[in-house]
Structure formats: C-alpha cells, structure tokens
Coordinates of C-alpha atoms and ligand atoms in Angstrom, one line a residue:
M3 CA 68.8 133.9 105.0
P4 CA 68.5 131.1 107.6
G5 CA 71.1 128.5 107.2
E6 CA 73.3 130.8 105.0
T7 CA 76.3 130.6 107.3
M8 CA 76.1 126.8 107.5
K9 CA 75.9 126.5 103.7
K10 CA 79.0 128.6 103.4
I11 CA 80.8 126.5 106.0
V12 CA 79.8 123.3 104.2
S13 CA 81.0 124.6 100.9
L14 CA 84.3 125.8 102.3
A15 CA 84.8 122.5 104.1
K16 CA 84.6 120.7 100.8
R17 CA 86.5 123.2 98.7
R18 CA 89.4 123.6 101.0
G19 CA 89.6 119.9 102.0
F20 CA 88.2 119.7 105.5
I21 CA 85.3 117.3 105.0
F22 CA 84.2 115.3 102.0
Q23 CA 81.2 113.1 101.5
S24 CA 82.3 109.5 101.8
S25 CA 82.4 107.5 98.5
E26 CA 81.4 110.6 96.7
I27 CA 82.2 109.3 93.2
Y28 CA 79.6 106.6 93.8
G29 CA 77.0 109.1 94.8
G30 CA 78.0 109.2 98.5
L31 CA 76.8 107.2 101.5
K32 CA 74.3 108.8 103.8
A33 CA 75.8 110.4 106.9
C34 CA 79.3 109.1 106.2
Y35 CA 82.2 111.5 105.8
D36 CA 85.9 111.6 105.1
Y37 CA 88.3 114.2 106.4
G38 CA 90.5 115.8 103.8
P39 CA 94.1 117.1 104.2
L40 CA 93.1 120.1 106.3
G41 CA 90.2 118.3 108.2
V42 CA 92.4 115.4 109.3
E43 CA 94.9 117.9 110.8
L44 CA 92.2 119.8 112.6
K45 CA 90.7 116.7 114.1
R46 CA 94.1 115.3 115.1
N47 CA 95.0 118.6 116.7
I48 CA 91.8 118.5 118.7
K49 CA 92.5 114.9 119.9
E50 CA 96.1 115.7 120.6
A51 CA 95.0 118.7 122.7
W52 CA 92.5 116.6 124.6
W53 CA 95.1 113.8 125.3
R54 CA 97.8 116.3 126.3
D55 CA 95.4 118.2 128.6
M56 CA 93.7 115.2 130.1
V57 CA 96.6 112.7 130.3
Y58 CA 100.0 114.3 129.9
R59 CA 99.4 117.4 132.0
R60 CA 98.0 115.4 135.0
R61 CA 99.4 112.7 137.2
D62 CA 96.0 111.1 138.1
I63 CA 94.9 110.0 134.6
V64 CA 96.3 107.2 132.4
G65 CA 95.3 106.2 128.9
I66 CA 94.0 102.9 127.4
D67 CA 93.1 101.7 123.9
C68 CA 90.5 99.0 123.8
S69 CA 89.1 96.8 121.1
I70 CA 86.0 98.0 119.3
I71 CA 84.4 94.6 119.4
M72 CA 84.0 93.4 123.0
H73 CA 82.4 90.3 124.7
P74 CA 78.6 90.5 124.0
D75 CA 78.0 90.1 127.8
V76 CA 79.6 93.6 128.3
W77 CA 76.5 95.1 126.6
K78 CA 74.1 92.9 128.6
A79 CA 75.8 94.2 131.8
S80 CA 75.9 97.8 130.7
G81 CA 72.2 97.8 129.8
H82 CA 72.9 98.7 126.1
L83 CA 71.3 95.5 124.8
A84 CA 68.1 96.0 126.5
G85 CA 67.9 99.8 126.7
F86 CA 70.1 101.7 124.2
C87 CA 67.1 102.5 122.1
D88 CA 65.6 105.6 120.4
P89 CA 61.9 106.1 119.6
L90 CA 61.4 105.5 115.9
V91 CA 58.4 107.0 114.0
D92 CA 57.2 106.9 110.4
C93 CA 55.4 109.8 108.7
K94 CA 52.3 108.3 107.1
N95 CA 52.3 111.2 104.6
C96 CA 55.8 111.3 103.2
K97 CA 57.2 108.1 104.6
E98 CA 60.1 109.8 106.3
R99 CA 61.5 107.8 109.3
F100 CA 62.7 109.9 112.2
R101 CA 63.5 110.1 115.9
A102 CA 60.4 111.2 117.8
D103 CA 62.4 112.9 120.6
K104 CA 64.3 115.1 118.1
A105 CA 61.3 116.0 116.0
P106 CA 59.9 119.6 115.9
R107 CA 57.5 120.1 118.8
R108 CA 54.0 121.6 118.2
P109 CA 50.9 122.0 120.5
A110 CA 48.7 118.9 120.2
G111 CA 45.6 119.7 118.2
S112 CA 47.0 122.8 116.4
D113 CA 47.0 123.1 112.6
C114 CA 50.0 121.6 110.9
Q115 CA 52.3 123.8 108.8
Y116 CA 53.0 121.7 105.7
R117 CA 56.0 121.7 103.4
E118 CA 56.6 119.8 100.2
G119 CA 59.1 117.0 100.2
G120 CA 59.8 113.8 101.8
K121 CA 60.7 110.4 100.4
A122 CA 57.3 109.8 98.7
D123 CA 56.6 113.5 98.2
G124 CA 53.6 113.3 100.6
K125 CA 50.3 114.4 99.1
K126 CA 48.5 115.7 102.3
L127 CA 48.4 119.5 102.7
A128 CA 46.4 120.0 105.9
G129 CA 45.8 118.3 109.2
K130 CA 46.2 118.6 112.9
V131 CA 49.1 117.8 115.2
G132 CA 48.5 114.5 117.0
P133 CA 48.4 113.9 120.7
Q134 CA 52.2 113.2 120.8
G135 CA 52.8 116.9 120.1
Y136 CA 55.3 116.7 117.4
V137 CA 55.4 116.6 113.6
C138 CA 57.4 115.1 110.7
P139 CA 60.6 117.1 110.4
V140 CA 60.5 116.9 106.6
C141 CA 56.9 117.6 105.5
G142 CA 55.3 118.9 108.7
C143 CA 52.6 116.3 108.8
G144 CA 51.1 115.3 112.2
D145 CA 49.8 111.9 111.0
L146 CA 52.4 109.6 112.4
S147 CA 52.8 105.9 113.2
A148 CA 53.1 104.9 116.9
E149 CA 56.6 105.1 118.4
R150 CA 58.5 101.9 118.5
M151 CA 61.9 101.5 120.2
F152 CA 64.9 100.8 117.9
N153 CA 68.3 99.6 119.3
L154 CA 71.2 101.7 118.0
M155 CA 73.9 99.1 118.3
F156 CA 75.3 97.7 115.1
R157 CA 75.3 93.9 115.2
T158 CA 77.7 91.8 113.3
S159 CA 78.9 88.2 113.7
L160 CA 82.3 86.9 114.8
G161 CA 83.6 83.8 113.2
P162 CA 83.7 82.1 109.8
I163 CA 80.0 81.1 109.8
D164 CA 77.6 83.6 108.4
P165 CA 74.4 83.3 110.5
L166 CA 72.3 84.3 107.4
Q167 CA 73.7 81.4 105.5
E168 CA 72.9 79.1 108.5
I169 CA 69.3 80.3 108.4
L170 CA 69.1 79.7 104.7
D171 CA 70.6 76.2 105.2
A172 CA 68.1 75.4 108.0
F173 CA 65.1 76.9 106.1
D174 CA 63.4 73.6 105.2
A175 CA 64.0 72.1 108.6
L176 CA 62.4 75.2 110.2
A177 CA 59.2 75.0 108.1
P178 CA 57.4 72.3 110.1
L179 CA 58.1 74.0 113.5
S180 CA 55.5 76.2 115.2
S181 CA 55.9 79.9 114.9
E182 CA 57.3 80.2 118.5
E183 CA 59.8 77.4 118.0
R184 CA 60.9 78.9 114.7
K185 CA 61.6 82.3 116.4
A186 CA 63.5 80.6 119.2
R187 CA 65.6 78.6 116.7
L188 CA 66.4 81.7 114.6
A189 CA 67.3 83.7 117.7
E190 CA 69.6 80.9 118.7
I191 CA 71.4 80.9 115.3
V192 CA 71.8 84.7 115.3
N193 CA 72.9 85.1 118.9
R194 CA 75.5 82.3 118.8
S195 CA 78.0 84.5 116.9
A196 CA 76.5 87.9 117.5
V197 CA 78.9 90.7 118.6
Y198 CA 78.4 94.5 118.5
L199 CA 80.4 97.4 117.4
R200 CA 80.9 99.5 120.6
P201 CA 78.4 102.4 120.9
E202 CA 80.7 104.1 123.4
T203 CA 84.3 103.7 124.5
A204 CA 83.4 103.9 128.2
Q205 CA 82.8 100.2 128.8
G206 CA 86.4 99.4 127.9
M207 CA 87.5 101.5 130.9
F208 CA 85.1 99.8 133.3
V209 CA 86.0 96.2 132.3
N210 CA 89.7 97.1 132.6
F211 CA 89.3 98.8 136.0
L212 CA 91.1 96.0 137.8
N213 CA 93.8 95.7 135.2
V214 CA 94.6 99.4 135.3
L215 CA 94.4 99.5 139.1
N216 CA 96.9 96.7 139.4
C217 CA 99.4 97.8 136.8
S218 CA 99.4 101.6 137.4
R219 CA 99.4 101.7 141.2
L220 CA 96.9 104.6 141.1
K221 CA 94.2 104.9 143.7
P222 CA 90.9 106.8 143.7
P223 CA 90.5 109.6 142.7
F224 CA 92.0 108.6 139.4
G225 CA 90.9 108.4 135.8
I226 CA 91.2 106.2 132.7
A227 CA 91.1 108.0 129.3
Q228 CA 90.4 106.6 125.9
M229 CA 89.7 107.9 122.4
G230 CA 88.5 106.0 119.5
K231 CA 85.7 105.1 117.1
S232 CA 82.2 104.3 118.3
Y233 CA 79.2 103.3 116.2
R234 CA 75.5 104.0 116.5
N235 CA 72.9 103.2 113.9
E236 CA 71.3 106.6 114.2
I237 CA 67.9 107.0 112.7
T238 CA 68.2 110.7 111.9
T239 CA 71.6 112.0 110.8
S240 CA 72.0 115.7 110.0
N241 CA 74.2 118.8 109.7
L242 CA 77.4 117.4 108.2
T243 CA 79.4 115.5 110.9
F244 CA 77.2 116.5 113.9
R245 CA 75.4 113.2 114.0
T246 CA 76.8 110.3 112.1
C247 CA 76.8 106.5 112.5
E248 CA 80.6 106.2 112.8
F249 CA 82.3 108.8 115.0
E250 CA 85.1 109.3 117.4
Q251 CA 84.8 109.8 121.1
M252 CA 87.2 111.2 123.7
E253 CA 86.0 109.8 127.0
M254 CA 87.5 109.7 130.5
E255 CA 86.1 107.7 133.5
Y256 CA 87.2 109.3 136.8
F257 CA 86.9 106.8 139.8
V258 CA 86.2 108.5 143.1
E259 CA 85.3 107.6 146.6
P260 CA 81.5 107.6 147.1
G261 CA 80.5 110.8 148.9
T262 CA 83.1 112.9 147.0
D263 CA 81.3 112.3 143.7
E264 CA 79.3 115.6 143.7
E265 CA 82.3 117.6 144.3
W266 CA 84.2 115.9 141.5
Y267 CA 81.1 116.3 139.2
R268 CA 81.3 120.0 139.7
Y269 CA 85.0 120.0 139.2
W270 CA 84.8 118.3 135.8
Q271 CA 82.0 120.5 134.6
S272 CA 84.2 123.6 135.1
E273 CA 87.4 121.9 133.8
R274 CA 85.7 120.8 130.6
L275 CA 84.0 124.1 129.9
S276 CA 87.3 125.9 130.4
W277 CA 89.0 123.4 128.0
Y278 CA 86.9 124.6 125.0
R279 CA 87.5 128.2 126.0
S280 CA 91.2 127.6 126.3
L281 CA 91.2 126.6 122.7
G282 CA 89.6 129.8 121.6
M283 CA 85.9 128.8 121.4
R284 CA 83.7 131.9 122.0
S285 CA 82.2 132.0 125.5
E286 CA 78.9 133.4 124.3
R287 CA 78.4 130.4 122.1
L288 CA 79.2 127.9 124.9
R289 CA 77.0 126.9 127.8
L290 CA 76.5 124.1 130.3
R291 CA 73.0 122.7 130.4
A292 CA 71.9 120.4 133.3
H293 CA 69.7 117.5 132.3
E294 CA 66.2 117.5 133.6
H295 CA 65.3 114.4 135.6
K296 CA 63.3 112.8 132.8
E297 CA 66.3 113.1 130.4
L298 CA 68.8 111.2 132.7
A299 CA 70.2 107.9 131.4
H300 CA 69.3 104.9 133.6
Y301 CA 72.8 104.9 135.1
A302 CA 73.1 108.6 135.9
K303 CA 72.6 110.4 139.2
A304 CA 73.2 113.7 137.4
C305 CA 74.3 114.8 133.9
C306 CA 75.0 118.0 132.1
D307 CA 76.0 118.8 128.6
V308 CA 78.6 121.3 127.3
E309 CA 76.7 122.8 124.4
Y310 CA 77.7 125.0 121.4
F311 CA 75.4 127.3 119.5
F312 CA 75.8 125.9 116.0
P313 CA 74.7 128.0 112.9
F314 CA 72.3 125.2 111.8
E315 CA 69.1 126.1 109.9
T316 CA 66.1 125.7 112.2
D317 CA 62.3 126.3 111.8
D318 CA 62.7 129.6 113.6
G319 CA 65.8 130.8 111.7
E320 CA 69.4 130.2 112.3
G321 CA 71.2 128.8 115.3
E322 CA 70.7 125.9 117.6
W323 CA 72.3 124.6 120.8
G324 CA 73.9 121.2 120.2
E325 CA 75.7 118.9 122.6
L326 CA 79.5 118.7 122.4
E327 CA 80.1 116.7 125.5
G328 CA 78.2 115.0 128.3
I329 CA 79.4 115.1 131.9
A330 CA 77.7 112.4 133.9
N331 CA 77.8 111.2 137.5
R332 CA 77.4 107.4 136.6
T333 CA 77.6 106.4 140.3
D334 CA 78.8 102.9 140.9
Y335 CA 76.3 101.5 138.4
D336 CA 78.8 100.2 135.8
L337 CA 81.3 98.6 138.1
K338 CA 78.5 97.0 140.1
R339 CA 76.9 95.6 137.0
H340 CA 80.1 94.2 135.6
S341 CA 80.9 92.7 139.0
E342 CA 77.5 91.0 138.9
Y343 CA 77.7 89.8 135.3
S344 CA 81.4 88.7 135.3
G345 CA 81.5 87.4 138.8
K346 CA 84.7 89.4 139.4
D347 CA 84.9 91.7 142.5
L348 CA 85.5 95.2 141.1
S349 CA 85.7 96.9 144.4
Y350 CA 88.7 98.9 145.7
F351 CA 90.4 98.2 149.0
E352 CA 92.0 101.2 150.7
T353 CA 94.8 99.8 152.7
E354 CA 95.3 102.9 155.0
T355 CA 91.7 102.9 156.2
R356 CA 91.1 99.1 155.6
R357 CA 87.9 100.0 153.8
R358 CA 86.5 98.4 150.7
F359 CA 84.2 100.4 148.4
I360 CA 83.0 100.4 144.8
P361 CA 84.1 103.7 143.3
Y362 CA 81.6 106.2 141.9
V363 CA 82.4 107.4 138.4
I364 CA 82.4 110.9 136.9
E365 CA 82.5 110.8 133.1
P366 CA 83.3 113.6 130.7
A367 CA 82.4 112.1 127.3
A368 CA 83.2 114.3 124.3
G369 CA 83.0 113.7 120.5
A370 CA 86.0 114.5 118.4
D371 CA 83.9 115.0 115.2
R372 CA 81.4 117.3 116.9
A373 CA 84.2 119.3 118.4
A374 CA 85.9 119.6 115.0
L375 CA 82.6 120.8 113.5
A376 CA 82.1 123.3 116.4
F377 CA 85.7 124.6 116.1
L378 CA 85.2 125.0 112.4
C379 CA 81.9 126.9 112.8
D380 CA 83.4 129.0 115.6
A381 CA 86.5 129.9 113.5
Y382 CA 84.5 131.0 110.5
A383 CA 84.4 134.7 110.0
E384 CA 84.1 137.3 107.2
D385 CA 85.7 140.7 107.5
K386 CA 87.2 143.3 105.2
A387 CA 90.7 143.4 103.7
P388 CA 92.3 145.4 100.9
D389 CA 92.7 143.8 97.5
A390 CA 95.7 144.2 95.2
E391 CA 94.5 147.7 94.2
G392 CA 93.9 148.7 97.8
R393 CA 90.1 148.4 97.5
E394 CA 88.2 146.7 100.4
E395 CA 87.0 143.2 99.7
V396 CA 85.3 140.6 101.8
R397 CA 87.8 138.2 103.4
V398 CA 86.8 134.7 104.6
V399 CA 89.0 133.7 107.4
L400 CA 89.1 130.7 109.8
R401 CA 90.3 132.1 113.1
F402 CA 91.5 128.8 114.6
H403 CA 93.5 128.8 117.8
P404 CA 97.2 128.1 116.7
R405 CA 97.1 124.8 118.6
L406 CA 94.2 123.6 116.4
A407 CA 95.2 125.3 113.0
P408 CA 95.8 122.6 110.4
I409 CA 98.8 124.5 108.9
K410 CA 100.8 126.5 111.4
A411 CA 102.7 128.7 108.9
A412 CA 102.9 129.4 105.2
V413 CA 106.3 130.2 103.6
L414 CA 105.9 132.7 100.7
P415 CA 108.7 134.1 98.6
L416 CA 107.5 137.4 97.3
V417 CA 108.7 136.6 93.8
K418 CA 109.9 133.5 92.1
R419 CA 113.4 134.9 91.3
D420 CA 116.4 136.8 92.8
G421 CA 117.2 133.9 95.2
M422 CA 114.0 134.4 97.2
P423 CA 112.8 130.8 96.6
D424 CA 116.2 129.5 98.0
K425 CA 115.8 131.4 101.2
A426 CA 112.2 130.2 101.5
E427 CA 113.3 126.7 100.9
A428 CA 115.8 127.0 103.8
I429 CA 113.0 128.2 106.1
M430 CA 110.7 125.3 105.0
K431 CA 113.5 122.8 105.7
A432 CA 114.1 124.2 109.2
L433 CA 110.3 124.1 110.0
L434 CA 109.8 120.6 108.6
A435 CA 112.8 119.4 110.6
E436 CA 111.0 120.5 113.8
G437 CA 107.8 118.7 112.7
I438 CA 105.9 122.0 112.3
K439 CA 103.2 121.6 109.7
C440 CA 103.8 124.3 107.1
F441 CA 103.0 125.1 103.5
Y442 CA 105.1 126.5 100.6
D443 CA 103.4 128.7 98.0
E444 CA 105.1 130.8 95.4
A445 CA 102.2 131.0 92.9
G446 CA 100.3 134.2 92.2
A447 CA 100.0 137.6 93.8
I448 CA 101.0 137.8 97.4
G449 CA 97.5 139.2 98.5
R450 CA 95.8 136.2 96.9
R451 CA 98.2 133.8 98.6
Y452 CA 97.5 135.5 102.0
R453 CA 93.8 135.1 101.3
R454 CA 94.2 131.4 100.6
M455 CA 96.0 130.9 103.9
D456 CA 93.3 133.0 105.8
E457 CA 90.7 130.6 104.4
A458 CA 92.7 127.6 105.6
G459 CA 93.0 129.1 109.0
T460 CA 96.9 129.4 108.9
P461 CA 97.9 131.8 111.8
W462 CA 101.1 133.0 110.3
C463 CA 102.5 133.8 106.8
I464 CA 106.3 134.1 106.5
T465 CA 107.3 136.3 103.6
I466 CA 110.7 136.4 102.0
D467 CA 111.3 139.8 100.2
A468 CA 114.0 142.0 98.9
D469 CA 115.1 143.0 102.4
T470 CA 115.7 139.3 103.3
L471 CA 118.4 139.2 100.7
K472 CA 120.1 142.3 102.2
D473 CA 119.7 141.7 105.9
E474 CA 118.5 138.1 106.5
T475 CA 115.2 139.2 108.0
I476 CA 111.7 138.0 107.0
T477 CA 108.2 139.3 107.7
I478 CA 105.6 137.4 109.7
R479 CA 102.0 138.3 109.0
D480 CA 99.4 137.6 111.6
R481 CA 96.2 136.1 110.2
D482 CA 93.8 138.0 112.5
S483 CA 95.2 141.5 112.7
M484 CA 96.9 141.3 109.3
Q485 CA 99.8 143.1 111.0
Q486 CA 103.4 142.2 109.9
V487 CA 106.5 142.1 112.1
R488 CA 110.1 141.8 110.9
V489 CA 112.1 139.0 112.4
P490 CA 115.6 137.7 111.8
M491 CA 115.5 134.7 109.5
A492 CA 117.6 132.6 112.0
G493 CA 115.0 133.1 114.8
V494 CA 111.9 132.1 112.9
V495 CA 111.7 128.6 114.2
T496 CA 112.0 129.7 117.8
W497 CA 109.5 132.5 117.2
L498 CA 106.9 130.0 116.0
K499 CA 107.6 127.4 118.6
E500 CA 107.2 129.9 121.4
R501 CA 103.7 130.8 120.1
L502 CA 102.6 127.2 119.4
Q503 CA 103.3 126.2 123.0
Ligands
ATP1 P1 73.0 112.9 121.5 O1 72.0 113.3 122.6 O2 73.4 114.1 120.6 O3 72.5 111.7 120.7 P2 74.4 111.5 123.4 O4 74.0 112.2 124.7 O5 73.8 110.2 123.1 O6 74.3 112.5 122.2 P3 76.9 110.6 124.5 O7 76.5 109.2 124.6 O8 76.9 111.4 125.8 O9 76.0 111.3 123.5 O10 78.3 110.6 123.8 C1 79.3 111.5 124.1 C2 79.6 112.4 122.9 O11 79.9 111.6 121.8 C3 78.5 113.4 122.5 O12 78.5 114.5 123.3 C4 78.9 113.7 121.1 O13 79.9 114.7 121.1 C5 79.5 112.4 120.6 N1 78.5 111.7 119.8 C6 77.5 110.9 120.3 N2 76.7 110.4 119.3 C7 77.3 110.9 118.2 C8 76.9 110.8 116.8 N3 75.9 110.0 116.4 N4 77.7 111.4 115.9 C9 78.7 112.2 116.3 N5 79.1 112.4 117.6 C10 78.4 111.7 118.5

C-alpha cells in the first residue's frame, strides 16, 4: 500500500515521543510540531554532529549566533524583500491553495484525474488540464486561478506601537484621501516599524563578515557556521516536519578567493554527501542533484542539492526524492550587495600579495528538521526476532547510528530481586556521571524490554543477570545483530565510550 511505511513512521514518532503535533490538545496547529523526549535528543545529536564536524574538527571554520530579527535593510540588500516569493494558485473547484511549482505535473490538454476532497469538497468531476500543465494536488482539477507571487517572509513590527492600531486610529483621516494617497499612507505606517523573521541564517554571516575577519584573524579560504531557527510562510506544508513554517537550519558560508570557487564548490559537495553517509544514511537513498539553469536562485552561479529518497506517498506509489541540503556557489553577490546597501567596504585585503578582492562564497545549507526526519525514515526497519516462546515475530527497530541514537544504552536487571537492581543502579550512576544518555527499565519480560529499546533505536542493552552476582560481569546486547557479549561490569563505561566516539 502506498504511503504505508510513512504512516507507520508517523505513528511510531508520536507513540514513542519523537514528534508531536503542536498544541495538540487544542486541535493542533497546521504544520507546527513539537519534539518529544526522544525526538529532541535525535535532533540535538544531529546538530551536535554537524557542529563538531564543521567547526570543532576544522581550523578554518568558526561559529556565530545571530539575532533572528535583523535590520530590515538586510532583506532589501539580500533581495528577499523583492524576490523571496513562491507562485501561489487557487483551485477553482475545491478552493485549495497551493504552490504551482510543487503541484503534480500533467500534459496540458489531457483529461484530469479527479479525486474527492478539498476544502469545499469540489463538485466538478471532469475537465482538462490547463495550459500551465499542472493540477490541484488535492482534487486533481485543472481549473486554476492565475499564478500570483507570494512573499514567504513573516512580517512583524518592532516597537510598542501596533501598526494596525495606528491604521485604525487614522481611519477617518484617511477617508478623504485619494486611493493612491491612502495606499501610500498605509504603506508608510506599516513600513515604519516593519521587521522580518529571518527566512535563512545565511545573512547573519554576511553582515558579520568584517567583524569575524577582524576578531578571528582568519583569511580566505575560511568559513562562518551558524545554526538556528528560520521562518518561512510556506503555502504548502506536508509530510510531518519536511516542510514547516518554523524550522532550524545548519548553514556555513565559506569565503574563498574568486577563481578558486569552482574547486571549493566540488569539495563541499563531496564533503557534505560523505557527512550523511558517515552517520549511517544508506547510500542508495542519497544522491546529489545539480540544479538546472532555470532553477538557480538569483545569486547562484551553480547549485546542487543533497537529496534523500523519502517514503512519502506519491501519485505513482511510494517514495520521492526530497532536498536535505543545498550547496550553492553564491559568488560575491551577497558581500557586494551588503557593501552597496550599507556603504561599508566588505572586501578583503591580502597583505602578502597586496591585492584586494571580494570573496566568493560556497554555502552548504542544511535543515536540522529535515535531516532528523530523513534519519528517522532511514533508521526504520522491520525484521524478525524470537518472542518469549521462541516463535518468530515482527520486530520494529530504528537502526540509528550510535552518535545519533537518542538513548545510548538501556540498563536492565533481569529480575527485580536478588540484588540485581542494586548492581543495575551502580551502572546507571556510572553512565550518568559520564553524561551518557541511558535508560533504566526493570518492568516486564526481558524480551519485551529489548523490543521497546529496539523501537527507540537504543544501540545497546546492558543486562544484569545471575552471573553478574557471581563474577561481576554483565551482557551487552547489540540492537542490530541481537548478539550478546559478556563484559566485566567495571569496564562497561569504557566499552560504551569507545564505541560512541
Ligand atoms: P525547498 O526547495 O524544499 O523549499 P529551499 O531550496 O528553499 O528548499 P534552502 O533555502 O536551500 O531551501 O534552505 C536550506 C535547507 O533548509 C533546505 O535544504 C532544508 O533542509 C531546510 N528548509 C528550507 N525550507 C524548509 C521548510 N519550510 N521546512 C523545513 N526545512 C526547510
């Protein structure tokens, strides 16, 4: 059944505490999600792995943490105010509103394949695909409004005066004005205090280029990394956390000498693809896809996406490539524009050669939420394992890489007596003292406890049994192979630490 795997993953995500619908007790809020106790660890581990590999393991990249609200001129200079838009379309049949460039494509003039549904439960059942060559993603209708561009930035106002209240207060004074004058006056009121929630973290790195250059004594090639929340008023949100209005990005701007940009662009493509593989993502579900010329953003000389094959339900069945990360050659566009708009010289002077240049920028821009969803989908597996009576049963297991696993080890006394819980408690204490996220469970049959940990993606289960009481050894069960090894109790922390590194 198409979409079956995704349904199972969504249900597991909720049941085990990875992802919850936001404000669920109030009926939820569209496309807003909360991370539960396991989900928050998964996402933190992904961000931690990114920061460690991009910043701590290199000498040429430093971090930064910028404010979400920036000077509104930043967005004029970056081009976001004028051009960060998506094509919005209304379905005339079911009234669904959607992004034209993400809608199902069909040959213009062909017969439409209708489905029931949509906001107004559209009544039309037959028709032809319009000249745009796409149909409504909900009901399949080809009778669509013209595309109009919609800016994705969230606008808010800074300061104690609410622009809406100001408009209401000025209402009577506006009435005698001509339509043009009224519009100009309204725009003035709104724009006076308008600020935007950042739609990407990148601009923080560009506007701080000089600050970082001066304080860090780095010189090109070097990078500035940042992770944090970004906001986009997405028209179409879908597939759990794949596309939401509030999300977290992990971006790095790498400043290089013009002329070396293509080489660094290739370097970062290979580095970033390897990063996902190094954390256990299956190679056959990962690919790099170069953007066609018409897809390129206004600032990009070249761009490619790291894509993952998600088990999403599609018209043709199950599975769809989706972007995890974009790697772009942004040229000197951003630094030039900010120089122009701010009046500050953002060029770099190379003392050895006495040359001045505006660096080119290579940007690997990843999403923490999409990565978390992809790692969750990739980890999901069903296999066979023996139940308490030795009969084979289906086992649901999340095969997370140990670096990403929310819980690293479970500590399980075989029974609740004979001093086993005391031994287990001692192991728990030792692990917690090292800051290793672990979980204690003494309730129920051991097989069932293993299964619960398999479903949470815990790589190792430490079991305290009768032999522990005799010889101070414990067993460590491997989640994937289900094999057990006996290890001295005193060595268990070192055993785990070696594997977690
Ligand atoms: P898309 O084409 O899917 O809208 P994009 O090309 O606009 O994405 P970028 O601007 O390159 O995305 O952002 C970098 C990364 O940030 C993306 O690869 C993705 O992982 C993440 N991201 C962007 N938009 C969203 C969103 N609405 N929800 C969740 N993650 C997002």
